[in-house]
Amino acid sequence: MISLLFPFVLMIGLMYLMVFRPENKRKKQYQSMLDSLSVNDEIMTRGGILGKVINISDEYVIIESGPDRVRLKFTRTAIGDVLTKKEEPAKEN
């Protein structure tokens, strides 16, 4: 009986290690990226629109895109990637 269950348990364990664990890691990285988002970051939406973050609220992000500086409002989950983080001004002593 135990010899019949062993392959099944082994397959479930391998599935967890190969599917669920990496997916949870990606979700945590994505949430961390959204949490660290700040004004003046260059971003790309999931639809491929590039722009600079102008305003951030709990649910929405307003970006400025293109040579005409068009402002677009997206949900935070529409952000696909942060291309460049804003640079902090250098402090002089």
PDB file of N, CA and C in Angstrom:
ATOM      1  N   MET A   1       0.823  -1.197   0.000  1.00  0.00           N
ATOM      2  CA  MET A   1       0.000   0.000   0.000  1.00  0.00           C
ATOM      3  C   MET A   1       0.863   1.256   0.000  1.00  0.00           C
ATOM      4  N   ILE A   2       1.892   1.277   0.860  1.00  0.00           N
ATOM      5  CA  ILE A   2       2.772   2.445   0.928  1.00  0.00           C
ATOM      6  C   ILE A   2       3.550   2.604  -0.367  1.00  0.00           C
ATOM      7  N   SER A   3       3.920   1.501  -0.986  1.00  0.00           N
ATOM      8  CA  SER A   3       4.674   1.589  -2.238  1.00  0.00           C
ATOM      9  C   SER A   3       3.822   2.204  -3.356  1.00  0.00           C
ATOM     10  N   LEU A   4       2.501   2.116  -3.251  1.00  0.00           N
ATOM     11  CA  LEU A   4       1.627   2.737  -4.244  1.00  0.00           C
ATOM     12  C   LEU A   4       1.488   4.239  -4.003  1.00  0.00           C
ATOM     13  N   LEU A   5       1.561   4.661  -2.763  1.00  0.00           N
ATOM     14  CA  LEU A   5       1.420   6.079  -2.436  1.00  0.00           C
ATOM     15  C   LEU A   5       2.708   6.870  -2.652  1.00  0.00           C
ATOM     16  N   PHE A   6       3.841   6.218  -2.544  1.00  0.00           N
ATOM     17  CA  PHE A   6       5.125   6.917  -2.649  1.00  0.00           C
ATOM     18  C   PHE A   6       5.281   7.694  -3.961  1.00  0.00           C
ATOM     19  N   PRO A   7       5.022   7.106  -5.137  1.00  0.00           N
ATOM     20  CA  PRO A   7       5.162   7.890  -6.380  1.00  0.00           C
ATOM     21  C   PRO A   7       4.206   9.085  -6.436  1.00  0.00           C
ATOM     22  N   PHE A   8       3.002   8.904  -5.918  1.00  0.00           N
ATOM     23  CA  PHE A   8       2.026   9.994  -5.907  1.00  0.00           C
ATOM     24  C   PHE A   8       2.501  11.145  -5.025  1.00  0.00           C
ATOM     25  N   VAL A   9       2.983  10.829  -3.838  1.00  0.00           N
ATOM     26  CA  VAL A   9       3.495  11.848  -2.916  1.00  0.00           C
ATOM     27  C   VAL A   9       4.730  12.517  -3.512  1.00  0.00           C
ATOM     28  N   LEU A  10       5.587  11.751  -4.148  1.00  0.00           N
ATOM     29  CA  LEU A  10       6.786  12.297  -4.785  1.00  0.00           C
ATOM     30  C   LEU A  10       6.408  13.265  -5.909  1.00  0.00           C
ATOM     31  N   MET A  11       5.406  12.925  -6.708  1.00  0.00           N
ATOM     32  CA  MET A  11       4.974  13.809  -7.797  1.00  0.00           C
ATOM     33  C   MET A  11       4.392  15.112  -7.258  1.00  0.00           C
ATOM     34  N   ILE A  12       3.624  15.037  -6.185  1.00  0.00           N
ATOM     35  CA  ILE A  12       3.066  16.248  -5.585  1.00  0.00           C
ATOM     36  C   ILE A  12       4.186  17.122  -5.031  1.00  0.00           C
ATOM     37  N   GLY A  13       5.171  16.504  -4.399  1.00  0.00           N
ATOM     38  CA  GLY A  13       6.313  17.259  -3.873  1.00  0.00           C
ATOM     39  C   GLY A  13       7.100  17.945  -4.976  1.00  0.00           C
ATOM     40  N   LEU A  14       7.354  17.250  -6.063  1.00  0.00           N
ATOM     41  CA  LEU A  14       8.076  17.845  -7.192  1.00  0.00           C
ATOM     42  C   LEU A  14       7.262  18.964  -7.837  1.00  0.00           C
ATOM     43  N   MET A  15       5.956  18.770  -7.937  1.00  0.00           N
ATOM     44  CA  MET A  15       5.107  19.812  -8.510  1.00  0.00           C
ATOM     45  C   MET A  15       5.162  21.072  -7.650  1.00  0.00           C
ATOM     46  N   TYR A  16       5.151  20.900  -6.347  1.00  0.00           N
ATOM     47  CA  TYR A  16       5.246  22.056  -5.451  1.00  0.00           C
ATOM     48  C   TYR A  16       6.569  22.783  -5.673  1.00  0.00           C
ATOM     49  N   LEU A  17       7.664  22.035  -5.733  1.00  0.00           N
ATOM     50  CA  LEU A  17       8.981  22.655  -5.887  1.00  0.00           C
ATOM     51  C   LEU A  17       9.164  23.321  -7.246  1.00  0.00           C
ATOM     52  N   MET A  18       8.556  22.763  -8.290  1.00  0.00           N
ATOM     53  CA  MET A  18       8.797  23.276  -9.634  1.00  0.00           C
ATOM     54  C   MET A  18       7.754  24.289 -10.104  1.00  0.00           C
ATOM     55  N   VAL A  19       6.565  24.309  -9.496  1.00  0.00           N
ATOM     56  CA  VAL A  19       5.510  25.200  -9.976  1.00  0.00           C
ATOM     57  C   VAL A  19       5.135  26.246  -8.937  1.00  0.00           C
ATOM     58  N   PHE A  20       4.693  25.802  -7.791  1.00  0.00           N
ATOM     59  CA  PHE A  20       4.115  26.729  -6.817  1.00  0.00           C
ATOM     60  C   PHE A  20       5.148  27.614  -6.143  1.00  0.00           C
ATOM     61  N   ARG A  21       6.276  27.081  -5.800  1.00  0.00           N
ATOM     62  CA  ARG A  21       7.288  27.871  -5.099  1.00  0.00           C
ATOM     63  C   ARG A  21       7.841  29.005  -5.961  1.00  0.00           C
ATOM     64  N   PRO A  22       8.245  28.746  -7.212  1.00  0.00           N
ATOM     65  CA  PRO A  22       8.711  29.859  -8.055  1.00  0.00           C
ATOM     66  C   PRO A  22       7.620  30.901  -8.319  1.00  0.00           C
ATOM     67  N   GLU A  23       6.375  30.449  -8.450  1.00  0.00           N
ATOM     68  CA  GLU A  23       5.275  31.388  -8.684  1.00  0.00           C
ATOM     69  C   GLU A  23       5.087  32.309  -7.481  1.00  0.00           C
ATOM     70  N   ASN A  24       5.164  31.763  -6.282  1.00  0.00           N
ATOM     71  CA  ASN A  24       5.052  32.590  -5.077  1.00  0.00           C
ATOM     72  C   ASN A  24       6.197  33.585  -4.994  1.00  0.00           C
ATOM     73  N   LYS A  25       7.390  33.165  -5.406  1.00  0.00           N
ATOM     74  CA  LYS A  25       8.551  34.058  -5.394  1.00  0.00           C
ATOM     75  C   LYS A  25       8.342  35.214  -6.377  1.00  0.00           C
ATOM     76  N   ARG A  26       7.822  34.910  -7.570  1.00  0.00           N
ATOM     77  CA  ARG A  26       7.549  35.957  -8.563  1.00  0.00           C
ATOM     78  C   ARG A  26       6.497  36.936  -8.051  1.00  0.00           C
ATOM     79  N   LYS A  27       5.469  36.421  -7.393  1.00  0.00           N
ATOM     80  CA  LYS A  27       4.424  37.294  -6.847  1.00  0.00           C
ATOM     81  C   LYS A  27       4.994  38.238  -5.795  1.00  0.00           C
ATOM     82  N   LYS A  28       5.866  37.726  -4.941  1.00  0.00           N
ATOM     83  CA  LYS A  28       6.478  38.568  -3.905  1.00  0.00           C
ATOM     84  C   LYS A  28       7.369  39.635  -4.531  1.00  0.00           C
ATOM     85  N   GLN A  29       8.140  39.273  -5.559  1.00  0.00           N
ATOM     86  CA  GLN A  29       9.000  40.245  -6.237  1.00  0.00           C
ATOM     87  C   GLN A  29       8.164  41.324  -6.916  1.00  0.00           C
ATOM     88  N   TYR A  30       7.068  40.933  -7.556  1.00  0.00           N
ATOM     89  CA  TYR A  30       6.197  41.893  -8.237  1.00  0.00           C
ATOM     90  C   TYR A  30       5.566  42.846  -7.225  1.00  0.00           C
ATOM     91  N   GLN A  31       5.079  42.312  -6.112  1.00  0.00           N
ATOM     92  CA  GLN A  31       4.472  43.154  -5.083  1.00  0.00           C
ATOM     93  C   GLN A  31       5.508  44.098  -4.487  1.00  0.00           C
ATOM     94  N   SER A  32       6.724  43.612  -4.305  1.00  0.00           N
ATOM     95  CA  SER A  32       7.809  44.455  -3.799  1.00  0.00           C
ATOM     96  C   SER A  32       8.106  45.589  -4.774  1.00  0.00           C
ATOM     97  N   MET A  33       8.089  45.283  -6.085  1.00  0.00           N
ATOM     98  CA  MET A  33       8.323  46.304  -7.100  1.00  0.00           C
ATOM     99  C   MET A  33       7.227  47.370  -7.031  1.00  0.00           C
ATOM    100  N   LEU A  34       5.968  46.949  -6.897  1.00  0.00           N
ATOM    101  CA  LEU A  34       4.865  47.905  -6.816  1.00  0.00           C
ATOM    102  C   LEU A  34       4.953  48.745  -5.549  1.00  0.00           C
ATOM    103  N   ASP A  35       5.353  48.129  -4.447  1.00  0.00           N
ATOM    104  CA  ASP A  35       5.455  48.856  -3.181  1.00  0.00           C
ATOM    105  C   ASP A  35       6.574  49.890  -3.206  1.00  0.00           C
ATOM    106  N   SER A  36       7.644  49.613  -3.954  1.00  0.00           N
ATOM    107  CA  SER A  36       8.777  50.540  -3.997  1.00  0.00           C
ATOM    108  C   SER A  36       8.645  51.579  -5.111  1.00  0.00           C
ATOM    109  N   LEU A  37       7.551  51.550  -5.844  1.00  0.00           N
ATOM    110  CA  LEU A  37       7.323  52.505  -6.925  1.00  0.00           C
ATOM    111  C   LEU A  37       7.254  53.924  -6.372  1.00  0.00           C
ATOM    112  N   SER A  38       7.915  54.852  -7.050  1.00  0.00           N
ATOM    113  CA  SER A  38       7.897  56.242  -6.594  1.00  0.00           C
ATOM    114  C   SER A  38       7.799  57.188  -7.794  1.00  0.00           C
ATOM    115  N   VAL A  39       7.504  58.438  -7.504  1.00  0.00           N
ATOM    116  CA  VAL A  39       7.366  59.460  -8.541  1.00  0.00           C
ATOM    117  C   VAL A  39       8.693  59.602  -9.287  1.00  0.00           C
ATOM    118  N   ASN A  40       8.620  59.821 -10.581  1.00  0.00           N
ATOM    119  CA  ASN A  40       9.743  59.983 -11.514  1.00  0.00           C
ATOM    120  C   ASN A  40      10.392  58.667 -11.933  1.00  0.00           C
ATOM    121  N   ASP A  41       9.866  57.526 -11.506  1.00  0.00           N
ATOM    122  CA  ASP A  41      10.364  56.242 -12.005  1.00  0.00           C
ATOM    123  C   ASP A  41       9.898  56.061 -13.446  1.00  0.00           C
ATOM    124  N   GLU A  42      10.758  55.511 -14.284  1.00  0.00           N
ATOM    125  CA  GLU A  42      10.387  55.167 -15.656  1.00  0.00           C
ATOM    126  C   GLU A  42       9.808  53.756 -15.620  1.00  0.00           C
ATOM    127  N   ILE A  43       8.590  53.592 -16.157  1.00  0.00           N
ATOM    128  CA  ILE A  43       7.926  52.292 -16.109  1.00  0.00           C
ATOM    129  C   ILE A  43       7.450  51.865 -17.488  1.00  0.00           C
ATOM    130  N   MET A  44       7.118  50.582 -17.598  1.00  0.00           N
ATOM    131  CA  MET A  44       6.477  50.047 -18.790  1.00  0.00           C
ATOM    132  C   MET A  44       5.238  49.296 -18.318  1.00  0.00           C
ATOM    133  N   THR A  45       4.099  49.578 -18.945  1.00  0.00           N
ATOM    134  CA  THR A  45       2.866  48.888 -18.574  1.00  0.00           C
ATOM    135  C   THR A  45       2.858  47.501 -19.197  1.00  0.00           C
ATOM    136  N   ARG A  46       1.923  46.700 -18.779  1.00  0.00           N
ATOM    137  CA  ARG A  46       1.798  45.355 -19.352  1.00  0.00           C
ATOM    138  C   ARG A  46       1.417  45.419 -20.825  1.00  0.00           C
ATOM    139  N   GLY A  47       0.839  46.530 -21.245  1.00  0.00           N
ATOM    140  CA  GLY A  47       0.476  46.717 -22.647  1.00  0.00           C
ATOM    141  C   GLY A  47       1.609  47.281 -23.488  1.00  0.00           C
ATOM    142  N   GLY A  48       2.749  47.607 -22.856  1.00  0.00           N
ATOM    143  CA  GLY A  48       3.911  48.092 -23.585  1.00  0.00           C
ATOM    144  C   GLY A  48       4.049  49.599 -23.636  1.00  0.00           C
ATOM    145  N   ILE A  49       3.222  50.341 -22.929  1.00  0.00           N
ATOM    146  CA  ILE A  49       3.315  51.799 -22.916  1.00  0.00           C
ATOM    147  C   ILE A  49       4.418  52.214 -21.950  1.00  0.00           C
ATOM    148  N   LEU A  50       5.319  53.072 -22.434  1.00  0.00           N
ATOM    149  CA  LEU A  50       6.414  53.573 -21.612  1.00  0.00           C
ATOM    150  C   LEU A  50       6.061  54.950 -21.087  1.00  0.00           C
ATOM    151  N   GLY A  51       6.472  55.229 -19.867  1.00  0.00           N
ATOM    152  CA  GLY A  51       6.186  56.543 -19.314  1.00  0.00           C
ATOM    153  C   GLY A  51       6.869  56.772 -17.985  1.00  0.00           C
ATOM    154  N   LYS A  52       6.715  58.004 -17.491  1.00  0.00           N
ATOM    155  CA  LYS A  52       7.298  58.405 -16.211  1.00  0.00           C
ATOM    156  C   LYS A  52       6.168  58.600 -15.213  1.00  0.00           C
ATOM    157  N   VAL A  53       6.339  58.062 -14.009  1.00  0.00           N
ATOM    158  CA  VAL A  53       5.313  58.166 -12.976  1.00  0.00           C
ATOM    159  C   VAL A  53       5.220  59.613 -12.508  1.00  0.00           C
ATOM    160  N   ILE A  54       4.010  60.162 -12.536  1.00  0.00           N
ATOM    161  CA  ILE A  54       3.758  61.539 -12.122  1.00  0.00           C
ATOM    162  C   ILE A  54       3.091  61.583 -10.753  1.00  0.00           C
ATOM    163  N   ASN A  55       2.149  60.654 -10.524  1.00  0.00           N
ATOM    164  CA  ASN A  55       1.400  60.643  -9.271  1.00  0.00           C
ATOM    165  C   ASN A  55       1.058  59.201  -8.917  1.00  0.00           C
ATOM    166  N   ILE A  56       1.054  58.895  -7.622  1.00  0.00           N
ATOM    167  CA  ILE A  56       0.735  57.546  -7.153  1.00  0.00           C
ATOM    168  C   ILE A  56      -0.314  57.644  -6.059  1.00  0.00           C
ATOM    169  N   SER A  57      -1.356  56.820  -6.182  1.00  0.00           N
ATOM    170  CA  SER A  57      -2.331  56.687  -5.098  1.00  0.00           C
ATOM    171  C   SER A  57      -2.379  55.208  -4.707  1.00  0.00           C
ATOM    172  N   ASP A  58      -3.257  54.869  -3.785  1.00  0.00           N
ATOM    173  CA  ASP A  58      -3.340  53.476  -3.345  1.00  0.00           C
ATOM    174  C   ASP A  58      -3.708  52.533  -4.479  1.00  0.00           C
ATOM    175  N   GLU A  59      -4.605  52.972  -5.358  1.00  0.00           N
ATOM    176  CA  GLU A  59      -5.104  52.107  -6.413  1.00  0.00           C
ATOM    177  C   GLU A  59      -4.573  52.440  -7.798  1.00  0.00           C
ATOM    178  N   TYR A  60      -4.271  53.723  -8.045  1.00  0.00           N
ATOM    179  CA  TYR A  60      -3.944  54.174  -9.396  1.00  0.00           C
ATOM    180  C   TYR A  60      -2.568  54.825  -9.469  1.00  0.00           C
ATOM    181  N   VAL A  61      -2.041  54.824 -10.702  1.00  0.00           N
ATOM    182  CA  VAL A  61      -0.781  55.499 -11.009  1.00  0.00           C
ATOM    183  C   VAL A  61      -1.031  56.351 -12.242  1.00  0.00           C
ATOM    184  N   ILE A  62      -0.575  57.591 -12.208  1.00  0.00           N
ATOM    185  CA  ILE A  62      -0.677  58.464 -13.379  1.00  0.00           C
ATOM    186  C   ILE A  62       0.720  58.580 -13.969  1.00  0.00           C
ATOM    187  N   ILE A  63       0.814  58.275 -15.269  1.00  0.00           N
ATOM    188  CA  ILE A  63       2.107  58.371 -15.940  1.00  0.00           C
ATOM    189  C   ILE A  63       2.028  59.421 -17.034  1.00  0.00           C
ATOM    190  N   GLU A  64       3.196  59.909 -17.411  1.00  0.00           N
ATOM    191  CA  GLU A  64       3.336  60.868 -18.502  1.00  0.00           C
ATOM    192  C   GLU A  64       4.101  60.151 -19.600  1.00  0.00           C
ATOM    193  N   SER A  65       3.574  60.181 -20.824  1.00  0.00           N
ATOM    194  CA  SER A  65       4.166  59.399 -21.896  1.00  0.00           C
ATOM    195  C   SER A  65       4.218  60.193 -23.194  1.00  0.00           C
ATOM    196  N   GLY A  66       5.238  59.916 -23.982  1.00  0.00           N
ATOM    197  CA  GLY A  66       5.342  60.477 -25.318  1.00  0.00           C
ATOM    198  C   GLY A  66       5.864  61.894 -25.360  1.00  0.00           C
ATOM    199  N   PRO A  67       6.159  62.375 -26.579  1.00  0.00           N
ATOM    200  CA  PRO A  67       6.693  63.728 -26.729  1.00  0.00           C
ATOM    201  C   PRO A  67       5.673  64.808 -26.365  1.00  0.00           C
ATOM    202  N   ASP A  68       4.385  64.487 -26.449  1.00  0.00           N
ATOM    203  CA  ASP A  68       3.345  65.454 -26.091  1.00  0.00           C
ATOM    204  C   ASP A  68       3.048  65.446 -24.600  1.00  0.00           C
ATOM    205  N   ARG A  69       3.738  64.590 -23.866  1.00  0.00           N
ATOM    206  CA  ARG A  69       3.588  64.467 -22.412  1.00  0.00           C
ATOM    207  C   ARG A  69       2.134  64.197 -22.023  1.00  0.00           C
ATOM    208  N   VAL A  70       1.537  63.243 -22.696  1.00  0.00           N
ATOM    209  CA  VAL A  70       0.161  62.836 -22.415  1.00  0.00           C
ATOM    210  C   VAL A  70       0.131  62.118 -21.078  1.00  0.00           C
ATOM    211  N   ARG A  71      -0.851  62.456 -20.255  1.00  0.00           N
ATOM    212  CA  ARG A  71      -0.984  61.810 -18.945  1.00  0.00           C
ATOM    213  C   ARG A  71      -2.040  60.708 -19.036  1.00  0.00           C
ATOM    214  N   LEU A  72      -1.663  59.533 -18.537  1.00  0.00           N
ATOM    215  CA  LEU A  72      -2.539  58.368 -18.569  1.00  0.00           C
ATOM    216  C   LEU A  72      -2.692  57.819 -17.160  1.00  0.00           C
ATOM    217  N   LYS A  73      -3.904  57.364 -16.840  1.00  0.00           N
ATOM    218  CA  LYS A  73      -4.180  56.819 -15.516  1.00  0.00           C
ATOM    219  C   LYS A  73      -4.347  55.304 -15.628  1.00  0.00           C
ATOM    220  N   PHE A  74      -3.578  54.563 -14.828  1.00  0.00           N
ATOM    221  CA  PHE A  74      -3.616  53.107 -14.830  1.00  0.00           C
ATOM    222  C   PHE A  74      -3.799  52.594 -13.410  1.00  0.00           C
ATOM    223  N   THR A  75      -4.318  51.377 -13.300  1.00  0.00           N
ATOM    224  CA  THR A  75      -4.296  50.724 -11.998  1.00  0.00           C
ATOM    225  C   THR A  75      -2.862  50.278 -11.736  1.00  0.00           C
ATOM    226  N   ARG A  76      -2.509  50.131 -10.483  1.00  0.00           N
ATOM    227  CA  ARG A  76      -1.142  49.729 -10.137  1.00  0.00           C
ATOM    228  C   ARG A  76      -0.783  48.374 -10.742  1.00  0.00           C
ATOM    229  N   THR A  77      -1.770  47.494 -10.861  1.00  0.00           N
ATOM    230  CA  THR A  77      -1.487  46.160 -11.398  1.00  0.00           C
ATOM    231  C   THR A  77      -1.225  46.169 -12.901  1.00  0.00           C
ATOM    232  N   ALA A  78      -1.468  47.292 -13.581  1.00  0.00           N
ATOM    233  CA  ALA A  78      -1.183  47.393 -15.015  1.00  0.00           C
ATOM    234  C   ALA A  78       0.301  47.622 -15.274  1.00  0.00           C
ATOM    235  N   ILE A  79       1.061  47.912 -14.233  1.00  0.00           N
ATOM    236  CA  ILE A  79       2.490  48.157 -14.394  1.00  0.00           C
ATOM    237  C   ILE A  79       3.203  46.824 -14.569  1.00  0.00           C
ATOM    238  N   GLY A  80       3.953  46.717 -15.646  1.00  0.00           N
ATOM    239  CA  GLY A  80       4.659  45.481 -15.937  1.00  0.00           C
ATOM    240  C   GLY A  80       6.070  45.463 -15.411  1.00  0.00           C
ATOM    241  N   ASP A  81       6.769  46.610 -15.488  1.00  0.00           N
ATOM    242  CA  ASP A  81       8.169  46.641 -15.079  1.00  0.00           C
ATOM    243  C   ASP A  81       8.591  48.072 -14.783  1.00  0.00           C
ATOM    244  N   VAL A  82       9.516  48.214 -13.852  1.00  0.00           N
ATOM    245  CA  VAL A  82      10.136  49.511 -13.578  1.00  0.00           C
ATOM    246  C   VAL A  82      11.463  49.508 -14.324  1.00  0.00           C
ATOM    247  N   LEU A  83      11.599  50.416 -15.291  1.00  0.00           N
ATOM    248  CA  LEU A  83      12.803  50.442 -16.123  1.00  0.00           C
ATOM    249  C   LEU A  83      13.955  51.138 -15.419  1.00  0.00           C
ATOM    250  N   THR A  84      13.712  52.331 -14.887  1.00  0.00           N
ATOM    251  CA  THR A  84      14.751  53.041 -14.138  1.00  0.00           C
ATOM    252  C   THR A  84      14.128  53.681 -12.921  1.00  0.00           C
ATOM    253  N   LYS A  85      14.835  53.560 -11.812  1.00  0.00           N
ATOM    254  CA  LYS A  85      14.394  54.216 -10.584  1.00  0.00           C
ATOM    255  C   LYS A  85      14.877  55.652 -10.628  1.00  0.00           C
ATOM    256  N   LYS A  86      14.137  56.536  -9.940  1.00  0.00           N
ATOM    257  CA  LYS A  86      14.573  57.930  -9.888  1.00  0.00           C
ATOM    258  C   LYS A  86      15.892  57.994  -9.139  1.00  0.00           C
ATOM    259  N   GLU A  87      16.718  58.919  -9.529  1.00  0.00           N
ATOM    260  CA  GLU A  87      18.005  59.081  -8.861  1.00  0.00           C
ATOM    261  C   GLU A  87      17.862  60.092  -7.746  1.00  0.00           C
ATOM    262  N   GLU A  88      18.385  59.736  -6.595  1.00  0.00           N
ATOM    263  CA  GLU A  88      18.351  60.642  -5.454  1.00  0.00           C
ATOM    264  C   GLU A  88      19.369  61.752  -5.683  1.00  0.00           C
ATOM    265  N   PRO A  89      19.029  63.003  -5.365  1.00  0.00           N
ATOM    266  CA  PRO A  89      20.009  64.076  -5.513  1.00  0.00           C
ATOM    267  C   PRO A  89      21.181  63.855  -4.560  1.00  0.00           C
ATOM    268  N   ALA A  90      22.363  64.172  -5.038  1.00  0.00           N
ATOM    269  CA  ALA A  90      23.567  63.988  -4.218  1.00  0.00           C
ATOM    270  C   ALA A  90      23.582  65.004  -3.087  1.00  0.00           C
ATOM    271  N   LYS A  91      23.872  64.518  -1.889  1.00  0.00           N
ATOM    272  CA  LYS A  91      23.936  65.411  -0.728  1.00  0.00           C
ATOM    273  C   LYS A  91      25.340  65.992  -0.621  1.00  0.00           C
ATOM    274  N   GLU A  92      25.404  67.301  -0.412  1.00  0.00           N
ATOM    275  CA  GLU A  92      26.701  67.954  -0.255  1.00  0.00           C
ATOM    276  C   GLU A  92      26.953  68.200   1.219  1.00  0.00           C
ATOM    277  N   ASN A  93      28.176  67.970   1.648  1.00  0.00           N
ATOM    278  CA  ASN A  93      28.531  68.177   3.061  1.00  0.00           C
ATOM    279  C   ASN A  93      29.000  69.570   3.300  1.00  0.00           C
TER     280      ASN A  93
END
